Amino acid sequence: MKERIYTNEAINFKDGSTVKLLGWIHTIRELGKIIFWQLRDAKGIVQIVIINPKKRDDIELIKKIKNEFVVEIIGTISHNEKAPNGVEILLESVNIIAPAVSPLPFSVDDKTPANFDTRLKYRYLDIRRLKVHAIFKVRGAVIEGAREYFKSNDFTEIHTPKIISVGAEGGTTLFPVYYFGKEVYLAQSPQFYKQLAILGFEKVFEIAPFFRAEKSRTRRHLAESWGIDVEVAFANEQDLMDIQEDLLISIFKYVKKSCPNELKLYNIDLNIPKKPFPRITFHEAAKIALEHGIKVDLNSDLSAEAEAIVRSKFDSPFFITEFPLSCIAFYYGPHEKDPSLSYKLDLLFPGKNGLELSSGGRRCTDPNVLIERAKKAGINPDSLGWYLEMFKVGGIPPHSGFGMGIDRLVMMILRLPNVQEAVLCPRTIDILSP
Ligand code: AMO
């Protein structure tokens, strides 16, 4: 039996070679004396040509074949400049491996629009569309680019628990879970565990899902999201910005190199951001917003409106540093120069459709300050158990870390309208299926 080849390999064979392909019928074009099928597999599309179909013994079988049937094709290679990708396959024989309904709930070719709800309902059809398929190739490249950076910079990969007994990021977005008769939670972030891990490994990263009970319906929030989490011993907030710049540049370069066709489908000429990214303080950001008539409370986070104004002033990713201590998680401590400020910083994508991509900073390592900060945040210090004890036991170097949203990063690279587009089967307050 002949070995199967993939559609993208057809170009490598000589004219007249017999090949076998497996795949889905993407489109059918019947012109009387000739039928064209586009055959699609995971690697691409190739044209199958059936000349004089009516004169063939297998015409009844050919007529049965509709869009999205899974077929086995045996055919001969014919190089042809007019064919998509410069090669086509003259059909010798076809076998139906699996049929599909006709008509389909929506057409898989990219020419026919379908709304997002319908596309999600039939996600198993949707991911066969070339532009949707491309999103997940880019997503894979984002992860590979990140791993390449971590590998060449001596990071250790960690895997932290996703069932936890205390939330790190505040109580409002915790998902309760029943665990042997006790209420526990899905992890909002690997925050406590990556801080634990640096005590043995110094430089760690995790690529994993996290869970937020986000009740709001926005273009950038999911209930289940994936993040690249980093924590580094002996690093301060300046080092952290350098790491984020290098990581992002590594990811962009990898995507540009490995996904040229996917980027082309979205008409994106991916600009590799240049180091150093602009850095402004929270107070400077507040001033920009004020210049546009938007007042910022210096004790709370930037409103969506103020953040949008600030983003519009930049044309490359940029950092906002020194967030007010009063509006951030308890695991940050006060800044040496002003105790109302902190070492927390965010990385943002610029422009009207930009957003916050990551946040992180230098952590508080003083157990007494942590207890005070927890109390202020409404967290009973006793509930922090092993985490607080870790700081009391000591041997904790200064350290910094950040969490970067993968779904948001893919959304930004491909300029998708909604973060849900970047997720195979998104989870939000409204979506639990498929
Ligand atoms: P934060 O809560 O800012 O920080 O999350 C880090 C990054 O994760 C992404 N993100 C989300 N993406 C989609 N849907 C959501 N609901 C969602 N929530 C967060 C964003 C965000 O910037 N422990 C800290 C990180 C750290 O300090 O190391 C944390 O979780 O891109």
GROMACS .gro file of C-alpha atoms and ligand atoms in nm:
model
  465
    1MET     CA    1   0.000   0.000   0.000
    2LYS     CA    2   0.126   0.345  -0.089
    3GLU     CA    3   0.230   0.577   0.193
    4ARG     CA    4   0.000   0.874   0.235
    5ILE     CA    5   0.146   1.213   0.141
    6TYR     CA    6   0.023   1.549   0.271
    7THR     CA    7  -0.115   1.815   0.037
    8ASN     CA    8   0.187   2.042   0.083
    9GLU     CA    9   0.422   1.764  -0.025
   10ALA     CA   10   0.264   1.718  -0.370
   11ILE     CA   11   0.485   1.992  -0.517
   12ASN     CA   12   0.795   1.783  -0.441
   13PHE     CA   13   0.691   1.495  -0.669
   14LYS     CA   14   0.769   1.462  -1.040
   15ASP     CA   15   0.496   1.484  -1.305
   16GLY     CA   16   0.329   1.148  -1.351
   17SER     CA   17   0.413   1.015  -1.002
   18THR     CA   18   0.127   0.828  -0.840
   19VAL     CA   19   0.043   0.949  -0.490
   20LYS     CA   20  -0.210   0.878  -0.219
   21LEU     CA   21  -0.374   1.152  -0.011
   22LEU     CA   22  -0.624   1.152   0.274
   23GLY     CA   23  -0.838   1.452   0.361
   24TRP     CA   24  -1.159   1.649   0.340
   25ILE     CA   25  -1.334   1.785   0.030
   26HIS     CA   26  -1.302   2.160   0.086
   27THR     CA   27  -1.477   2.283  -0.229
   28ILE     CA   28  -1.632   2.132  -0.542
   29ARG     CA   29  -1.645   2.311  -0.879
   30GLU     CA   30  -1.820   2.134  -1.166
   31LEU     CA   31  -1.768   2.270  -1.516
   32GLY     CA   32  -1.929   1.994  -1.725
   33LYS     CA   33  -1.626   1.833  -1.882
   34ILE     CA   34  -1.412   1.884  -1.576
   35ILE     CA   35  -1.458   1.874  -1.198
   36PHE     CA   36  -1.223   2.042  -0.952
   37TRP     CA   37  -1.207   1.937  -0.591
   38GLN     CA   38  -1.001   2.119  -0.337
   39LEU     CA   39  -0.871   1.854  -0.100
   40ARG     CA   40  -0.778   1.980   0.247
   41ASP     CA   41  -0.569   1.816   0.516
   42ALA     CA   42  -0.393   1.953   0.824
   43LYS     CA   43  -0.107   2.087   0.608
   44GLY     CA   44  -0.304   2.273   0.342
   45ILE     CA   45  -0.504   2.235   0.022
   46VAL     CA   46  -0.435   2.078  -0.316
   47GLN     CA   47  -0.645   2.069  -0.631
   48ILE     CA   48  -0.780   1.737  -0.757
   49VAL     CA   49  -0.883   1.731  -1.124
   50ILE     CA   50  -1.137   1.494  -1.278
   51ILE     CA   51  -1.138   1.516  -1.659
   52ASN     CA   52  -1.442   1.395  -1.853
   53PRO     CA   53  -1.621   1.269  -1.540
   54LYS     CA   54  -1.918   1.134  -1.737
   55LYS     CA   55  -1.695   0.888  -1.922
   56ARG     CA   56  -1.555   0.740  -1.600
   57ASP     CA   57  -1.669   0.408  -1.453
   58ASP     CA   58  -1.675   0.564  -1.104
   59ILE     CA   59  -1.903   0.858  -1.200
   60GLU     CA   60  -2.180   0.744  -0.958
   61LEU     CA   61  -1.932   0.743  -0.669
   62ILE     CA   62  -1.794   1.083  -0.770
   63LYS     CA   63  -2.144   1.231  -0.780
   64LYS     CA   64  -2.207   1.115  -0.423
   65ILE     CA   65  -1.914   1.312  -0.286
   66LYS     CA   66  -2.008   1.643  -0.122
   67ASN     CA   67  -1.829   1.910   0.080
   68GLU     CA   68  -1.647   1.782   0.392
   69PHE     CA   69  -1.663   1.416   0.293
   70VAL     CA   70  -1.346   1.244   0.409
   71VAL     CA   71  -1.184   1.071   0.112
   72GLU     CA   72  -0.883   0.873   0.003
   73ILE     CA   73  -0.744   0.992  -0.328
   74ILE     CA   74  -0.507   0.809  -0.559
   75GLY     CA   75  -0.386   1.030  -0.840
   76THR     CA   76  -0.101   1.146  -1.058
   77ILE     CA   77   0.098   1.459  -1.003
   78SER     CA   78   0.075   1.733  -1.265
   79HIS     CA   79   0.267   2.057  -1.222
   80ASN     CA   80   0.056   2.344  -1.351
   81GLU     CA   81   0.126   2.713  -1.301
   82LYS     CA   82  -0.245   2.791  -1.310
   83ALA     CA   83  -0.326   2.555  -1.023
   84PRO     CA   84  -0.322   2.691  -0.668
   85ASN     CA   85   0.030   2.625  -0.531
   86GLY     CA   86   0.150   2.525  -0.881
   87VAL     CA   87   0.052   2.159  -0.866
   88GLU     CA   88  -0.261   1.951  -0.910
   89ILE     CA   89  -0.351   1.585  -0.894
   90LEU     CA   90  -0.530   1.402  -1.174
   91LEU     CA   91  -0.777   1.165  -1.013
   92GLU     CA   92  -0.718   0.795  -1.067
   93SER     CA   93  -0.948   0.663  -0.796
   94VAL     CA   94  -1.138   0.786  -0.492
   95ASN     CA   95  -1.273   0.612  -0.185
   96ILE     CA   96  -1.523   0.758   0.058
   97ILE     CA   97  -1.389   0.716   0.414
   98ALA     CA   98  -1.663   0.915   0.592
   99PRO     CA   99  -1.962   1.114   0.464
  100ALA     CA  100  -2.093   1.449   0.595
  101VAL     CA  101  -2.440   1.604   0.594
  102SER     CA  102  -2.542   1.816   0.301
  103PRO     CA  103  -2.596   2.104   0.323
  104LEU     CA  104  -2.362   2.167   0.614
  105PRO     CA  105  -2.476   2.400   0.900
  106PHE     CA  106  -2.246   2.657   0.739
  107SER     CA  107  -1.996   2.653   0.460
  108VAL     CA  108  -1.636   2.584   0.551
  109ASP     CA  109  -1.489   2.794   0.271
  110ASP     CA  110  -1.378   3.132   0.396
  111LYS     CA  111  -1.598   3.316   0.148
  112THR     CA  112  -1.925   3.259   0.333
  113PRO     CA  113  -1.954   3.454   0.658
  114ALA     CA  114  -2.108   3.292   0.964
  115ASN     CA  115  -2.173   3.457   1.298
  116PHE     CA  116  -1.952   3.368   1.594
  117ASP     CA  117  -2.227   3.188   1.791
  118THR     CA  118  -2.293   2.953   1.498
  119ARG     CA  119  -1.922   2.907   1.439
  120LEU     CA  120  -1.869   2.813   1.804
  121LYS     CA  121  -2.167   2.578   1.808
  122TYR     CA  122  -2.005   2.390   1.520
  123ARG     CA  123  -1.646   2.458   1.622
  124TYR     CA  124  -1.545   2.123   1.470
  125LEU     CA  125  -1.644   2.269   1.130
  126ASP     CA  126  -1.514   2.617   1.206
  127ILE     CA  127  -1.154   2.505   1.269
  128ARG     CA  128  -1.145   2.366   0.914
  129ARG     CA  129  -1.177   2.722   0.776
  130LEU     CA  130  -0.836   2.842   0.671
  131LYS     CA  131  -0.844   3.167   0.868
  132VAL     CA  132  -0.958   2.996   1.187
  133HIS     CA  133  -0.709   2.713   1.138
  134ALA     CA  134  -0.439   2.980   1.108
  135ILE     CA  135  -0.522   3.121   1.454
  136PHE     CA  136  -0.427   2.794   1.619
  137LYS     CA  137  -0.110   2.755   1.415
  138VAL     CA  138  -0.008   3.103   1.535
  139ARG     CA  139  -0.107   3.012   1.891
  140GLY     CA  140   0.117   2.705   1.874
  141ALA     CA  141   0.402   2.921   1.742
  142VAL     CA  142   0.354   3.170   2.029
  143ILE     CA  143   0.408   2.888   2.279
  144GLU     CA  144   0.705   2.746   2.086
  145GLY     CA  145   0.865   3.092   2.062
  146ALA     CA  146   0.822   3.136   2.437
  147ARG     CA  147   0.971   2.794   2.510
  148GLU     CA  148   1.267   2.874   2.285
  149TYR     CA  149   1.333   3.187   2.492
  150PHE     CA  150   1.305   3.001   2.824
  151LYS     CA  151   1.528   2.719   2.704
  152SER     CA  152   1.806   2.948   2.591
  153ASN     CA  153   1.785   3.155   2.911
  154ASP     CA  154   1.814   2.872   3.159
  155PHE     CA  155   1.459   2.869   3.300
  156THR     CA  156   1.309   2.561   3.464
  157GLU     CA  157   0.955   2.465   3.364
  158ILE     CA  158   0.716   2.402   3.653
  159HIS     CA  159   0.366   2.260   3.684
  160THR     CA  160   0.163   2.399   3.970
  161PRO     CA  161  -0.166   2.277   4.122
  162LYS     CA  162  -0.490   2.402   3.975
  163ILE     CA  163  -0.696   2.307   4.280
  164ILE     CA  164  -0.613   2.546   4.562
  165SER     CA  165  -0.741   2.634   4.907
  166VAL     CA  166  -0.680   3.010   4.897
  167GLY     CA  167  -0.699   3.261   4.613
  168ALA     CA  168  -0.406   3.490   4.534
  169GLU     CA  169  -0.584   3.746   4.319
  170GLY     CA  170  -0.881   3.854   4.531
  171GLY     CA  171  -1.208   3.683   4.624
  172THR     CA  172  -1.444   3.807   4.355
  173THR     CA  173  -1.321   3.588   4.071
  174LEU     CA  174  -1.280   3.256   4.256
  175PHE     CA  175  -1.455   2.945   4.123
  176PRO     CA  176  -1.552   2.715   4.411
  177VAL     CA  177  -1.502   2.339   4.368
  178TYR     CA  178  -1.613   2.056   4.599
  179TYR     CA  179  -1.310   1.864   4.710
  180PHE     CA  180  -1.374   1.563   4.934
  181GLY     CA  181  -1.655   1.745   5.113
  182LYS     CA  182  -1.468   2.074   5.142
  183GLU     CA  183  -1.501   2.392   4.936
  184VAL     CA  184  -1.178   2.480   4.756
  185TYR     CA  185  -1.109   2.679   4.435
  186LEU     CA  186  -0.979   2.663   4.081
  187ALA     CA  187  -0.644   2.843   4.062
  188GLN     CA  188  -0.671   3.209   3.954
  189SER     CA  189  -0.294   3.210   3.892
  190PRO     CA  190   0.014   3.009   3.992
  191GLN     CA  191   0.127   3.309   4.198
  192PHE     CA  192   0.209   3.144   4.534
  193TYR     CA  193   0.354   2.833   4.373
  194LYS     CA  194   0.591   3.010   4.137
  195GLN     CA  195   0.721   3.208   4.436
  196LEU     CA  196   0.773   2.876   4.614
  197ALA     CA  197   0.950   2.727   4.311
  198ILE     CA  198   1.216   2.999   4.274
  199LEU     CA  199   1.348   2.899   4.615
  200GLY     CA  200   1.486   2.585   4.452
  201PHE     CA  201   1.521   2.677   4.086
  202GLU     CA  202   1.569   3.058   4.079
  203LYS     CA  203   1.426   3.108   3.727
  204VAL     CA  204   1.096   2.935   3.656
  205PHE     CA  205   0.816   2.949   3.405
  206GLU     CA  206   0.481   2.782   3.362
  207ILE     CA  207   0.251   2.765   3.061
  208ALA     CA  208  -0.088   2.667   3.197
  209PRO     CA  209  -0.456   2.750   3.229
  210PHE     CA  210  -0.599   2.968   3.504
  211PHE     CA  211  -0.956   3.034   3.605
  212ARG     CA  212  -1.143   3.356   3.678
  213ALA     CA  213  -1.514   3.378   3.755
  214GLU     CA  214  -1.546   3.684   3.531
  215LYS     CA  215  -1.909   3.789   3.521
  216SER     CA  216  -1.847   4.075   3.279
  217ARG     CA  217  -1.894   4.029   2.907
  218THR     CA  218  -1.599   4.200   2.741
  219ARG     CA  219  -1.383   4.136   2.434
  220ARG     CA  220  -1.084   4.054   2.656
  221HIS     CA  221  -1.208   3.840   2.948
  222LEU     CA  222  -1.243   3.464   2.969
  223ALA     CA  223  -1.341   3.239   3.260
  224GLU     CA  224  -1.067   2.993   3.159
  225SER     CA  225  -0.754   3.145   3.015
  226TRP     CA  226  -0.394   3.040   2.946
  227GLY     CA  227  -0.093   3.224   3.075
  228ILE     CA  228   0.282   3.235   3.054
  229ASP     CA  229   0.393   3.281   3.414
  230VAL     CA  230   0.747   3.373   3.509
  231GLU     CA  231   0.923   3.421   3.843
  232VAL     CA  232   1.290   3.504   3.890
  233ALA     CA  233   1.500   3.516   4.207
  234PHE     CA  234   1.736   3.815   4.253
  235ALA     CA  235   1.551   4.004   3.977
  236ASN     CA  236   1.408   4.351   4.032
  237GLU     CA  237   1.138   4.529   3.836
  238GLN     CA  238   1.391   4.662   3.582
  239ASP     CA  239   1.518   4.310   3.511
  240LEU     CA  240   1.157   4.201   3.477
  241MET     CA  241   1.092   4.453   3.200
  242ASP     CA  242   1.408   4.338   3.017
  243ILE     CA  243   1.289   3.975   3.041
  244GLN     CA  244   0.944   4.063   2.909
  245GLU     CA  245   1.092   4.255   2.617
  246ASP     CA  246   1.320   3.965   2.521
  247LEU     CA  247   1.039   3.713   2.562
  248LEU     CA  248   0.796   3.911   2.347
  249ILE     CA  249   1.059   3.972   2.079
  250SER     CA  250   1.147   3.601   2.077
  251ILE     CA  251   0.778   3.511   2.036
  252PHE     CA  252   0.722   3.765   1.756
  253LYS     CA  253   1.032   3.650   1.568
  254TYR     CA  254   0.927   3.286   1.598
  255VAL     CA  255   0.574   3.358   1.476
  256LYS     CA  256   0.705   3.567   1.185
  257LYS     CA  257   0.945   3.292   1.081
  258SER     CA  258   0.715   2.994   1.122
  259CYS     CA  259   0.374   3.133   1.021
  260PRO     CA  260   0.422   3.347   0.706
  261ASN     CA  261   0.115   3.202   0.531
  262GLU     CA  262  -0.104   3.236   0.838
  263LEU     CA  263  -0.003   3.601   0.885
  264LYS     CA  264  -0.065   3.664   0.515
  265LEU     CA  265  -0.423   3.537   0.551
  266TYR     CA  266  -0.474   3.822   0.802
  267ASN     CA  267  -0.274   4.075   0.594
  268ILE     CA  268  -0.036   4.120   0.886
  269ASP     CA  269   0.320   4.229   0.839
  270LEU     CA  270   0.434   4.154   1.193
  271ASN     CA  271   0.659   4.429   1.327
  272ILE     CA  272   0.914   4.303   1.576
  273PRO     CA  273   0.900   4.551   1.866
  274LYS     CA  274   1.224   4.734   1.942
  275LYS     CA  275   1.399   4.740   2.279
  276PRO     CA  276   1.361   4.916   2.515
  277PHE     CA  277   0.980   4.947   2.514
  278PRO     CA  278   0.862   5.288   2.638
  279ARG     CA  279   0.819   5.300   3.015
  280ILE     CA  280   0.596   5.547   3.198
  281THR     CA  281   0.491   5.560   3.562
  282PHE     CA  282   0.130   5.535   3.675
  283HIS     CA  283   0.140   5.904   3.769
  284GLU     CA  284   0.260   5.993   3.419
  285ALA     CA  285  -0.021   5.782   3.273
  286ALA     CA  286  -0.271   5.963   3.498
  287LYS     CA  287  -0.136   6.297   3.371
  288ILE     CA  288  -0.189   6.192   3.008
  289ALA     CA  289  -0.549   6.097   3.089
  290LEU     CA  290  -0.603   6.428   3.273
  291GLU     CA  291  -0.474   6.624   2.973
  292HIS     CA  292  -0.765   6.464   2.786
  293GLY     CA  293  -1.017   6.560   3.052
  294ILE     CA  294  -1.027   6.224   3.231
  295LYS     CA  295  -0.956   6.241   3.603
  296VAL     CA  296  -0.775   5.946   3.759
  297ASP     CA  297  -0.810   5.855   4.125
  298LEU     CA  298  -0.448   5.807   4.230
  299ASN     CA  299  -0.554   5.536   4.475
  300SER     CA  300  -0.727   5.311   4.224
  301ASP     CA  301  -0.652   5.140   3.895
  302LEU     CA  302  -0.683   5.323   3.561
  303SER     CA  303  -1.041   5.319   3.433
  304ALA     CA  304  -1.097   5.155   3.094
  305GLU     CA  305  -1.147   5.503   2.948
  306ALA     CA  306  -0.823   5.643   3.095
  307GLU     CA  307  -0.625   5.336   2.986
  308ALA     CA  308  -0.758   5.371   2.630
  309ILE     CA  309  -0.637   5.734   2.615
  310VAL     CA  310  -0.292   5.634   2.739
  311ARG     CA  311  -0.269   5.343   2.492
  312SER     CA  312  -0.357   5.576   2.205
  313LYS     CA  313  -0.036   5.773   2.274
  314PHE     CA  314   0.189   5.476   2.192
  315ASP     CA  315   0.263   5.276   1.881
  316SER     CA  316   0.462   4.992   2.036
  317PRO     CA  317   0.414   4.776   2.345
  318PHE     CA  318   0.487   4.986   2.656
  319PHE     CA  319   0.507   4.954   3.034
  320ILE     CA  320   0.320   5.139   3.305
  321THR     CA  321   0.518   5.114   3.631
  322GLU     CA  322   0.473   5.208   3.998
  323PHE     CA  323   0.103   5.131   4.042
  324PRO     CA  324  -0.061   5.266   4.359
  325LEU     CA  325  -0.026   5.013   4.639
  326SER     CA  326  -0.390   5.052   4.737
  327CYS     CA  327  -0.532   4.900   4.418
  328ILE     CA  328  -0.313   4.591   4.372
  329ALA     CA  329  -0.278   4.237   4.507
  330PHE     CA  330  -0.150   4.195   4.865
  331TYR     CA  331   0.173   4.019   4.759
  332TYR     CA  332   0.328   4.352   4.654
  333GLY     CA  333   0.488   4.580   4.914
  334PRO     CA  334   0.544   4.957   4.927
  335HIS     CA  335   0.794   5.136   4.705
  336GLU     CA  336   1.106   5.266   4.884
  337LYS     CA  337   1.064   5.619   4.745
  338ASP     CA  338   0.692   5.654   4.825
  339PRO     CA  339   0.495   5.404   5.037
  340SER     CA  340   0.173   5.484   4.851
  341LEU     CA  341   0.330   5.335   4.536
  342SER     CA  342   0.448   4.982   4.451
  343TYR     CA  343   0.681   4.785   4.225
  344LYS     CA  344   0.391   4.654   4.020
  345LEU     CA  345   0.398   4.713   3.645
  346ASP     CA  346   0.183   4.627   3.345
  347LEU     CA  347   0.277   4.565   2.983
  348LEU     CA  348   0.023   4.704   2.739
  349PHE     CA  349  -0.042   4.676   2.369
  350PRO     CA  350  -0.091   5.021   2.214
  351GLY     CA  351  -0.380   5.173   2.024
  352LYS     CA  352  -0.757   5.179   2.037
  353ASN     CA  353  -0.782   4.801   2.017
  354GLY     CA  354  -0.484   4.735   2.245
  355LEU     CA  355  -0.509   4.600   2.598
  356GLU     CA  356  -0.316   4.491   2.905
  357LEU     CA  357  -0.104   4.194   2.810
  358SER     CA  358   0.077   4.118   3.133
  359SER     CA  359   0.121   4.231   3.487
  360GLY     CA  360   0.382   4.162   3.749
  361GLY     CA  361   0.655   4.324   3.954
  362ARG     CA  362   0.885   4.290   4.251
  363ARG     CA  363   0.723   4.097   4.536
  364CYS     CA  364   0.699   4.174   4.904
  365THR     CA  365   0.919   3.937   5.108
  366ASP     CA  366   0.858   4.077   5.460
  367PRO     CA  367   0.609   3.850   5.645
  368ASN     CA  368   0.491   4.134   5.871
  369VAL     CA  369   0.415   4.360   5.576
  370LEU     CA  370   0.243   4.071   5.401
  371ILE     CA  371   0.018   4.018   5.707
  372GLU     CA  372  -0.078   4.386   5.711
  373ARG     CA  373  -0.136   4.390   5.335
  374ALA     CA  374  -0.351   4.076   5.354
  375LYS     CA  375  -0.565   4.226   5.634
  376LYS     CA  376  -0.615   4.545   5.430
  377ALA     CA  377  -0.725   4.333   5.133
  378GLY     CA  378  -0.981   4.156   5.354
  379ILE     CA  379  -0.786   3.829   5.360
  380ASN     CA  380  -0.755   3.653   5.693
  381PRO     CA  381  -0.375   3.601   5.731
  382ASP     CA  382  -0.444   3.261   5.892
  383SER     CA  383  -0.594   3.145   5.564
  384LEU     CA  384  -0.261   3.209   5.392
  385GLY     CA  385  -0.114   2.911   5.580
  386TRP     CA  386   0.201   2.775   5.414
  387TYR     CA  387   0.252   3.087   5.201
  388LEU     CA  388   0.303   3.315   5.502
  389GLU     CA  389   0.499   3.048   5.685
  390MET     CA  390   0.738   3.029   5.389
  391PHE     CA  391   0.838   3.393   5.449
  392LYS     CA  392   0.869   3.337   5.824
  393VAL     CA  393   1.092   3.033   5.771
  394GLY     CA  394   1.300   3.263   5.552
  395GLY     CA  395   1.581   3.222   5.304
  396ILE     CA  396   1.375   3.424   5.056
  397PRO     CA  397   1.577   3.634   4.811
  398PRO     CA  398   1.429   3.943   4.647
  399HIS     CA  399   1.233   3.825   4.345
  400SER     CA  400   1.003   3.941   4.069
  401GLY     CA  401   0.766   3.783   3.822
  402PHE     CA  402   0.484   3.838   3.580
  403GLY     CA  403   0.187   3.668   3.415
  404MET     CA  404   0.124   3.718   3.043
  405GLY     CA  405  -0.209   3.623   2.883
  406ILE     CA  406  -0.160   3.387   2.589
  407ASP     CA  407  -0.514   3.427   2.454
  408ARG     CA  408  -0.474   3.803   2.457
  409LEU     CA  409  -0.134   3.782   2.292
  410VAL     CA  410  -0.273   3.574   2.002
  411MET     CA  411  -0.564   3.818   1.978
  412MET     CA  412  -0.320   4.112   1.953
  413ILE     CA  413  -0.086   3.946   1.700
  414LEU     CA  414  -0.371   3.863   1.461
  415ARG     CA  415  -0.580   4.171   1.552
  416LEU     CA  416  -0.881   3.954   1.634
  417PRO     CA  417  -1.193   4.139   1.750
  418ASN     CA  418  -1.244   3.920   2.057
  419VAL     CA  419  -1.021   3.705   2.276
  420GLN     CA  420  -1.268   3.416   2.239
  421GLU     CA  421  -1.155   3.380   1.877
  422ALA     CA  422  -0.810   3.279   2.001
  423VAL     CA  423  -0.938   2.986   2.210
  424LEU     CA  424  -1.039   2.647   2.073
  425CYS     CA  425  -1.342   2.611   2.299
  426PRO     CA  426  -1.374   2.930   2.504
  427ARG     CA  427  -1.528   2.948   2.848
  428THR     CA  428  -1.720   3.259   2.951
  429ILE     CA  429  -2.026   3.332   3.163
  430ASP     CA  430  -2.235   3.248   2.854
  431ILE     CA  431  -2.036   2.967   2.692
  432LEU     CA  432  -1.992   2.614   2.825
  433SER     CA  433  -2.032   2.412   2.505
  434PRO     CA  434  -1.866   2.256   2.316
  435AMO     P1  435  -0.325   3.935   3.631
  435AMO     O1  436  -0.447   3.907   3.709
  435AMO     O2  437  -0.309   4.074   3.581
  435AMO     O3  438  -0.194   3.901   3.716
  435AMO     O4  439  -0.318   3.835   3.508
  435AMO     C1  440  -0.206   3.830   3.423
  435AMO     C2  441  -0.246   3.843   3.277
  435AMO     O5  442  -0.337   3.739   3.242
  435AMO     C3  443  -0.431   3.786   3.150
  435AMO     N1  444  -0.566   3.772   3.209
  435AMO     C4  445  -0.677   3.734   3.140
  435AMO     N2  446  -0.696   3.702   3.011
  435AMO     C5  447  -0.820   3.666   2.972
  435AMO     N3  448  -0.926   3.660   3.057
  435AMO     C6  449  -0.911   3.691   3.187
  435AMO     N4  450  -1.016   3.683   3.269
  435AMO     C7  451  -0.782   3.731   3.235
  435AMO     N5  452  -0.732   3.765   3.354
  435AMO     C8  453  -0.602   3.790   3.337
  435AMO     C9  454  -0.399   3.931   3.120
  435AMO    C10  455  -0.322   3.970   3.243
  435AMO     O6  456  -0.234   4.077   3.220
  435AMO     N6  457  -0.039   3.675   3.953
  435AMO    C11  458  -0.044   3.789   3.862
  435AMO    C12  459   0.075   3.788   3.768
  435AMO    C13  460   0.206   3.812   3.836
  435AMO     O7  461   0.213   3.912   3.909
  435AMO     O8  462   0.298   3.731   3.816
  435AMO    C14  463  -0.174   3.786   3.785
  435AMO     O9  464  -0.243   3.688   3.778
  435AMO    O10  465  -0.320   3.934   3.003
   0.00000   0.00000   0.00000
